XYZ file of C-alpha atoms in Angstrom:
400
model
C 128.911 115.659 114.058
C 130.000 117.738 111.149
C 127.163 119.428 109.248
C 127.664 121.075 105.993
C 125.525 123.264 103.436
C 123.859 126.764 103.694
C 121.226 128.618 104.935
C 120.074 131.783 105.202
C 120.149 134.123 108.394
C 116.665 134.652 109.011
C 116.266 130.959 109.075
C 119.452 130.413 111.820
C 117.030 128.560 114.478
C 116.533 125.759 111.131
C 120.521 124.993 111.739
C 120.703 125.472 115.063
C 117.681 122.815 115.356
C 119.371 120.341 112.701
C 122.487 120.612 114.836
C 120.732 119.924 118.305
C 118.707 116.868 116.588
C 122.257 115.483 115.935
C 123.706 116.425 119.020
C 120.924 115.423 121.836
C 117.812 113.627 119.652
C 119.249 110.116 118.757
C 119.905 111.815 114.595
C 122.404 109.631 113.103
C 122.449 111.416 109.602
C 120.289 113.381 107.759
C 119.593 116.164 105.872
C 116.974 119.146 105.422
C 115.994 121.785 102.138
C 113.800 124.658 102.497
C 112.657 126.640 99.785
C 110.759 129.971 99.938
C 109.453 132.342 96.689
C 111.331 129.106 94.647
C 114.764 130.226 96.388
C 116.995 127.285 98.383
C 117.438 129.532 101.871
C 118.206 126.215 103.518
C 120.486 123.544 102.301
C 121.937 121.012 105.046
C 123.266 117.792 105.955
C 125.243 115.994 108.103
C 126.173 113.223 110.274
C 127.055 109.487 109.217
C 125.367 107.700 106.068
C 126.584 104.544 107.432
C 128.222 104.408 111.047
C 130.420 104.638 111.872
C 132.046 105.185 108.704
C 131.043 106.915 106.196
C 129.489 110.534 106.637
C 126.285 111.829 104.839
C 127.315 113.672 101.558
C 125.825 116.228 99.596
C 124.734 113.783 97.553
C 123.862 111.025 99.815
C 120.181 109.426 98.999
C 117.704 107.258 101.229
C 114.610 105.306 101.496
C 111.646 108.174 101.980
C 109.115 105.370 102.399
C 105.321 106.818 102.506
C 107.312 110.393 101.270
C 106.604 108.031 98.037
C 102.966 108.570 98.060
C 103.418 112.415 97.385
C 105.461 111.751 93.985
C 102.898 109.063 93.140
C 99.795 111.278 93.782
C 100.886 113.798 91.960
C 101.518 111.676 88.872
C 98.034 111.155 88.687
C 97.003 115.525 89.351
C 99.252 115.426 86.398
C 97.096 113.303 84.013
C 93.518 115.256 85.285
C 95.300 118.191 85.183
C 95.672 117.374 81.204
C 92.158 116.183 80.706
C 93.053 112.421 80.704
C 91.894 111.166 83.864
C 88.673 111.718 85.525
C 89.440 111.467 89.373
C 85.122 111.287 89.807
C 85.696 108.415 87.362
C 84.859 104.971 88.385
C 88.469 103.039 88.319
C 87.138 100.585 85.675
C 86.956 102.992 83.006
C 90.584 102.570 83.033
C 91.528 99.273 84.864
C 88.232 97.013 84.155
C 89.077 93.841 85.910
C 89.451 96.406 88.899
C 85.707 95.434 89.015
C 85.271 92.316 90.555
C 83.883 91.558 94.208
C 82.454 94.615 94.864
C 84.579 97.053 93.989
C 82.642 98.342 90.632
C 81.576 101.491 92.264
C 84.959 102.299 93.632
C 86.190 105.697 91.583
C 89.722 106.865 90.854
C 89.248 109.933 93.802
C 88.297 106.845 96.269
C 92.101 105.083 95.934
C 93.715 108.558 96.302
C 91.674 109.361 99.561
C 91.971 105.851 101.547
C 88.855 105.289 100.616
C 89.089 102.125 98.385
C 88.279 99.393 101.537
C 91.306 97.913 100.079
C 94.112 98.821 102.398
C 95.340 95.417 102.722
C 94.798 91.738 100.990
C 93.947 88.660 102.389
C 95.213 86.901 99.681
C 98.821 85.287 101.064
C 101.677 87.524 99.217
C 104.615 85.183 98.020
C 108.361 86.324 98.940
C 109.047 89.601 96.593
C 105.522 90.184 95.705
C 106.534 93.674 95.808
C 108.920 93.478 93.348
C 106.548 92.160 90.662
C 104.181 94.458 89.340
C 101.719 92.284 87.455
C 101.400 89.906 90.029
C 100.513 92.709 92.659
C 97.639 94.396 90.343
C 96.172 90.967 89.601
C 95.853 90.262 92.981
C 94.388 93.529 94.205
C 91.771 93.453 91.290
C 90.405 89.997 92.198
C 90.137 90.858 96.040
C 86.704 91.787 98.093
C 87.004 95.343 99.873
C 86.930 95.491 103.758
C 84.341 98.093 103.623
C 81.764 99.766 100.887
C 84.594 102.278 98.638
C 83.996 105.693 99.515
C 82.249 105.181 102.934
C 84.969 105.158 105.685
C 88.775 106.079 105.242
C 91.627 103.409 106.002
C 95.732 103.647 105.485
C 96.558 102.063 102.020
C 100.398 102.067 103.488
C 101.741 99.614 100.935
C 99.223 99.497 98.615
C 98.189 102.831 97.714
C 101.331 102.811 94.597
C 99.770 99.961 93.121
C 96.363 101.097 92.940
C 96.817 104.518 92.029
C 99.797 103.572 89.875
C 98.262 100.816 87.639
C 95.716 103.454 87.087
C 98.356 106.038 85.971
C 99.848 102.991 84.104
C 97.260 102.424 82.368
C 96.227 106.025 81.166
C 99.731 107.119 81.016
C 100.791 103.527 79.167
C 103.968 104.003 81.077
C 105.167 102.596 84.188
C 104.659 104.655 87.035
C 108.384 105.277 87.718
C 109.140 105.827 84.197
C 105.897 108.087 84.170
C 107.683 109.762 87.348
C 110.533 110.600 85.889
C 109.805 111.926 82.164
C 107.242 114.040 83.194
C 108.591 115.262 86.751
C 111.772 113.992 88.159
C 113.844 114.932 84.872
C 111.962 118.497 83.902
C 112.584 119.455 87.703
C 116.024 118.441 87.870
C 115.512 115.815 90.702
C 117.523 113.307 91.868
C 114.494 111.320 93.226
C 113.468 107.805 91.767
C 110.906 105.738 91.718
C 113.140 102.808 90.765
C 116.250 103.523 91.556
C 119.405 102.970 88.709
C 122.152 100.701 89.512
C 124.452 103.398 89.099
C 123.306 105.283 92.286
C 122.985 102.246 94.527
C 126.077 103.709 96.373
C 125.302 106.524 97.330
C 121.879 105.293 99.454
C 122.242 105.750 103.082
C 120.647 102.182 104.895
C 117.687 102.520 106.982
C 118.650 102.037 110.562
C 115.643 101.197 112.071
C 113.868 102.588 115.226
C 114.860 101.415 118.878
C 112.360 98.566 120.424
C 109.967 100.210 122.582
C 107.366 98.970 124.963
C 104.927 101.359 124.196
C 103.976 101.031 121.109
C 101.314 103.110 118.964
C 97.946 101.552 118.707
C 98.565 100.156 114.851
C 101.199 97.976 116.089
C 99.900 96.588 119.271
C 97.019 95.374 117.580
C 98.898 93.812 114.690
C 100.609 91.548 117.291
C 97.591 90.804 119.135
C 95.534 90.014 116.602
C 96.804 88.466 113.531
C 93.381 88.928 111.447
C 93.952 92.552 111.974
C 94.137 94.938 108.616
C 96.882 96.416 111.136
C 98.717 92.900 111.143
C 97.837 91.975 107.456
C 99.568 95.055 106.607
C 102.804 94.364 107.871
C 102.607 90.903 107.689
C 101.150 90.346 104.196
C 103.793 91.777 102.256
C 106.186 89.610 100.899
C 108.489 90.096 103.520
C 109.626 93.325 102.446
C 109.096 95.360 105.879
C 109.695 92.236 108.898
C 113.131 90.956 106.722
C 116.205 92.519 107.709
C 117.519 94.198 105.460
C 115.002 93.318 102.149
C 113.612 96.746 102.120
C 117.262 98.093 101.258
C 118.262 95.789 99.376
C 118.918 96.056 95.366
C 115.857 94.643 94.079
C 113.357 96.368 96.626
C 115.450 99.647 95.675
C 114.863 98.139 91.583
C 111.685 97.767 92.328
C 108.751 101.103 91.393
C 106.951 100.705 94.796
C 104.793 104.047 94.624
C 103.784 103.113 98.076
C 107.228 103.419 100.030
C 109.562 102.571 97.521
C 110.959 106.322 96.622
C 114.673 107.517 97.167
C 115.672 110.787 97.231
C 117.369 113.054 99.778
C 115.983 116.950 101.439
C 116.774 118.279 97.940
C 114.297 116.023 95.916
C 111.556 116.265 98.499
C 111.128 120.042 98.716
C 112.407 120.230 94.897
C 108.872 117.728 94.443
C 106.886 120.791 95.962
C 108.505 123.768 94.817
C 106.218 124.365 92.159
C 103.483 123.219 93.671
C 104.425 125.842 96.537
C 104.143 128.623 93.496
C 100.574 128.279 92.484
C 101.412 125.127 90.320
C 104.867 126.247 89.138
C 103.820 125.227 85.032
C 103.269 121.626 86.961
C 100.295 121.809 87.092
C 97.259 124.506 86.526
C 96.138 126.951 89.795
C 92.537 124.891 89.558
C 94.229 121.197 89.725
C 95.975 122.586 92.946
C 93.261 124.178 94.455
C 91.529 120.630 94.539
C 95.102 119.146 95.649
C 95.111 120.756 98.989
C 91.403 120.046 100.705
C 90.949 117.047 103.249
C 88.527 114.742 102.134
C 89.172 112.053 104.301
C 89.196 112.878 108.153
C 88.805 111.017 111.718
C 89.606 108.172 113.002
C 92.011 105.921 110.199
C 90.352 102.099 109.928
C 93.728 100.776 110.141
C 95.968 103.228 112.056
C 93.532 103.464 114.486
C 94.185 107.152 115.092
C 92.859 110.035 113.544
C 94.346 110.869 110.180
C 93.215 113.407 107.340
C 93.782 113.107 103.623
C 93.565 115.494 100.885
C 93.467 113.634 97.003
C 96.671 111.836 97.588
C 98.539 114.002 100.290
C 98.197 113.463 104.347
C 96.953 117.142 105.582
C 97.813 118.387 109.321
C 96.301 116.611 112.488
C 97.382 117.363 115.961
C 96.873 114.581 117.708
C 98.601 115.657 121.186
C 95.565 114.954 123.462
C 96.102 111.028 122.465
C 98.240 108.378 124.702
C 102.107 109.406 124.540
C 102.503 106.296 121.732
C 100.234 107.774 119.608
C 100.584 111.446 120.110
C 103.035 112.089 116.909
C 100.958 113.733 113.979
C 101.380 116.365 111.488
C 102.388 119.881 112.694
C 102.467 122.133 109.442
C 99.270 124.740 108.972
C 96.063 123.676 107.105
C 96.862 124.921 103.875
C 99.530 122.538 103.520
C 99.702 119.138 101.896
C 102.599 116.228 101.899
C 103.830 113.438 102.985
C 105.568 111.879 105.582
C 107.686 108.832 105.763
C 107.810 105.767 108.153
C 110.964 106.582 110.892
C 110.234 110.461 110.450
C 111.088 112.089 106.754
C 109.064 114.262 105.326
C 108.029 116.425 102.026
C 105.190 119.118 101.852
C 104.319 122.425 100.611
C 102.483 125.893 102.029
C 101.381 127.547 99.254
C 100.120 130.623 100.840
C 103.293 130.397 102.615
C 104.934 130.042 99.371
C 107.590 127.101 100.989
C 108.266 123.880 100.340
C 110.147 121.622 102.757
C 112.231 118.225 102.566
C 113.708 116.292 105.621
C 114.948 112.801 105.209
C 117.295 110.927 107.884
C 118.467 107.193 107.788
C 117.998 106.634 111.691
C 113.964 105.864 112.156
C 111.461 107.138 115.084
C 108.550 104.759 115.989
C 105.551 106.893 115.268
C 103.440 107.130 112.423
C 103.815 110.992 111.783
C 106.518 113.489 111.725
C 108.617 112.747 114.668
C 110.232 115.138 116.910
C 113.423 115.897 114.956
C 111.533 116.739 111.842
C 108.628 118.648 113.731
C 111.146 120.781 115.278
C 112.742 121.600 111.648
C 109.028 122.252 110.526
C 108.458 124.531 113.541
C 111.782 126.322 113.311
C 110.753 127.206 109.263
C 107.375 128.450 110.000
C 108.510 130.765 113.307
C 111.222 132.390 110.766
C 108.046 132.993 108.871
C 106.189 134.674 111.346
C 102.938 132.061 112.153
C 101.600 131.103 115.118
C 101.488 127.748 117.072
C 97.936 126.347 118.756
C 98.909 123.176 119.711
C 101.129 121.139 117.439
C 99.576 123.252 113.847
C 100.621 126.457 112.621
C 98.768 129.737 111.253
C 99.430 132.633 109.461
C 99.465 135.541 111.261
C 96.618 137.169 109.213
């Protein structure tokens, strides 16, 4: 398959590893940005947008899913970076009805960490819940938490836009798309929405989702097992936006400011999202509001993905999780200093600061694991051996 785009000599092995995911891994079409010191050395893309048909442009978009939650976190850095939201805050000094059934003590740092005991609801979500913002933060504000906030850590995979983005909502008193864009999509020059514009529907590359398999991660074997599950409430409390064919590309779920899974973008926006991050801030945000961006807070075994998982304030950090069952093996290979996000299927967005990169891989064909999967890893691992680190395991370290 023809791929197109630059990069750099010193990063060669990136290319030839974007060619040989296209060639040998299943890739249908995809595309990869890496940015070091704030200069593009890697630019690619290639393959089919929409077999077998129509390639993958330099401009082609797609659905990031959980990618999302990096854009959405950051909103928030954005406002306590300014002094207007108190992250050690309890939520209801901003979003009182937030309150009820246990959830007073819940603070702001507590939905940004998986910590809220509110990955899921039990209350039954009507067809396009999603797609209705009121609807989903009255809901979530009148439910009872799973566990105490702040005492064990559990995947908010749909949810975590809402909560953190009603908060943002209500500080900001802008939605958290249009939040998104005036205060970081636009002054960054990003083609990356949260909410996407009619205008661009054509250019998004469909999701083509990942092969059946009989050996499934742990998340989704007990979903199907056991129906009480946060694991099964998750994916099957949602509207039917995820277990619909085809609603979660369609024009109103694409409409729709899901800060959850919602984003599209391509390579480009993704590592664009961290490049100033990846430069001490970048006039983003302050050197002090990063420093407290990049530390896990939440680590061990996830309540609902049933692996272990690690969280900084909004971001997932590295875990190798290679000694687990082959289902469950794929994690997050970049070094400890980082902090991203990956995407369901594979795509992924995070910077290094020490490293000084930041890094952007989306694709439209989907693996099955809950991490990066093995095309992306090998991109990651390709970037950070051009840097000169060192591999133990599945993470990376600087050589000093």
């Amino acid at each position: 398959m023809t791929v197109e785009g630059t990069c750099e000599p010193r990063f060669t092995e990136v290319a030839e590893e974007f060619e040989r995911n296209l060639r040998e891994r299943g890739e249908i079409g995809a595309s990869v940005c890496v940015i070091v010191d704030g200069e593009t050395v890697v630019d690619l893309w290639g393959g089919s947008a929409v077999p077998p048909g129509r390639p993958w442009r330099r401009d082609t978009v797609g659905h990031v899913w959980s990618c999302t939650k990096g854009a959405t976190a950051l909103c928030a850095h954005l406002l306590a970076d300014r002094g207007e939201l108190d992250l050690d805050a309890p939520v209801t000094r901003y979003w009182p009805e937030y309150g009820a059934n246990g959830k007073e003590g819940t603070l702001v740092r507590h939905l940004l960490a998986h910590q809220s005991g509110l990955p899921v609801v039990r209350t039954p979500l009507p067809k396009g819940a999603f797609y209705d913002w009121k609807q989903m933060t009255e809901t979530l504000a009148a439910e009872e938490p799973f566990w105490p906030p702040g005492t064990r850590h559990g995947y908010q995979g749909l949810l975590f836009g809402f909560l953190v983005g009603e908060v943002v909502r209500r500080v900001s008193g802008r939605s958290l798309g249009t939040f998104f864009r005036e205060e970081i999509a636009e002054p960054l020059g990003l083609e990356f929405w949260l909410g996407l514009p009619e205008e661009h529907e054509g250019r998004v590359a469909p999701t083509i989702p990942a092969d059946p398999s009989a050996d499934l991660p742990a998340f989704y074997r007990t979903a199907f097992a056991d129906p009480a599950s946060t694991a099964a409430l998750l994916i099957g409390n949602d509207g039917g936006y995820l277990l619909t064919p085809g609603e979660s590309d369609s024009r109103a779920a694409h409409a729709a400011e899901i800060g959850a899974v919602g984003a599209i973008t391509n390579a480009r926006g993704l590592a664009g999202l961290y490049r100033p991050l990846s430069l001490g801030g970048g006039g983003l945000v302050s050197a002090e509001r990063l420093a407290l961006m990049a530390p896990a807070v939440s680590a061990g075994t996830d309540a609902v993905l049933q692996v272990p998982t690690r969280f900084s304030l909004g971001f997932a950090k590295a875990v190798d999780n290679g000694y687990l069952p082959p289902a469950d093996r794929e994690g997050i290979g970049y070094t400890e200093t980082a902090f991203g996000h990956p995407g369901m299927g594979g795509s992924v967005g995070f910077c290094d600061p020490p490293a000084r990169l930041a890094f952007g891989y989306t694709m439209n064909k989907q693996g099955p694991g809950l991490g990066i999967n093995p095309r992306g890893q090998a991109l990651v691992d390709a970037v950070y051996r051009a840097l000169g680190h060192r591999q133990a395991g599945s993470l990376w370290y600087r050589p000093d």
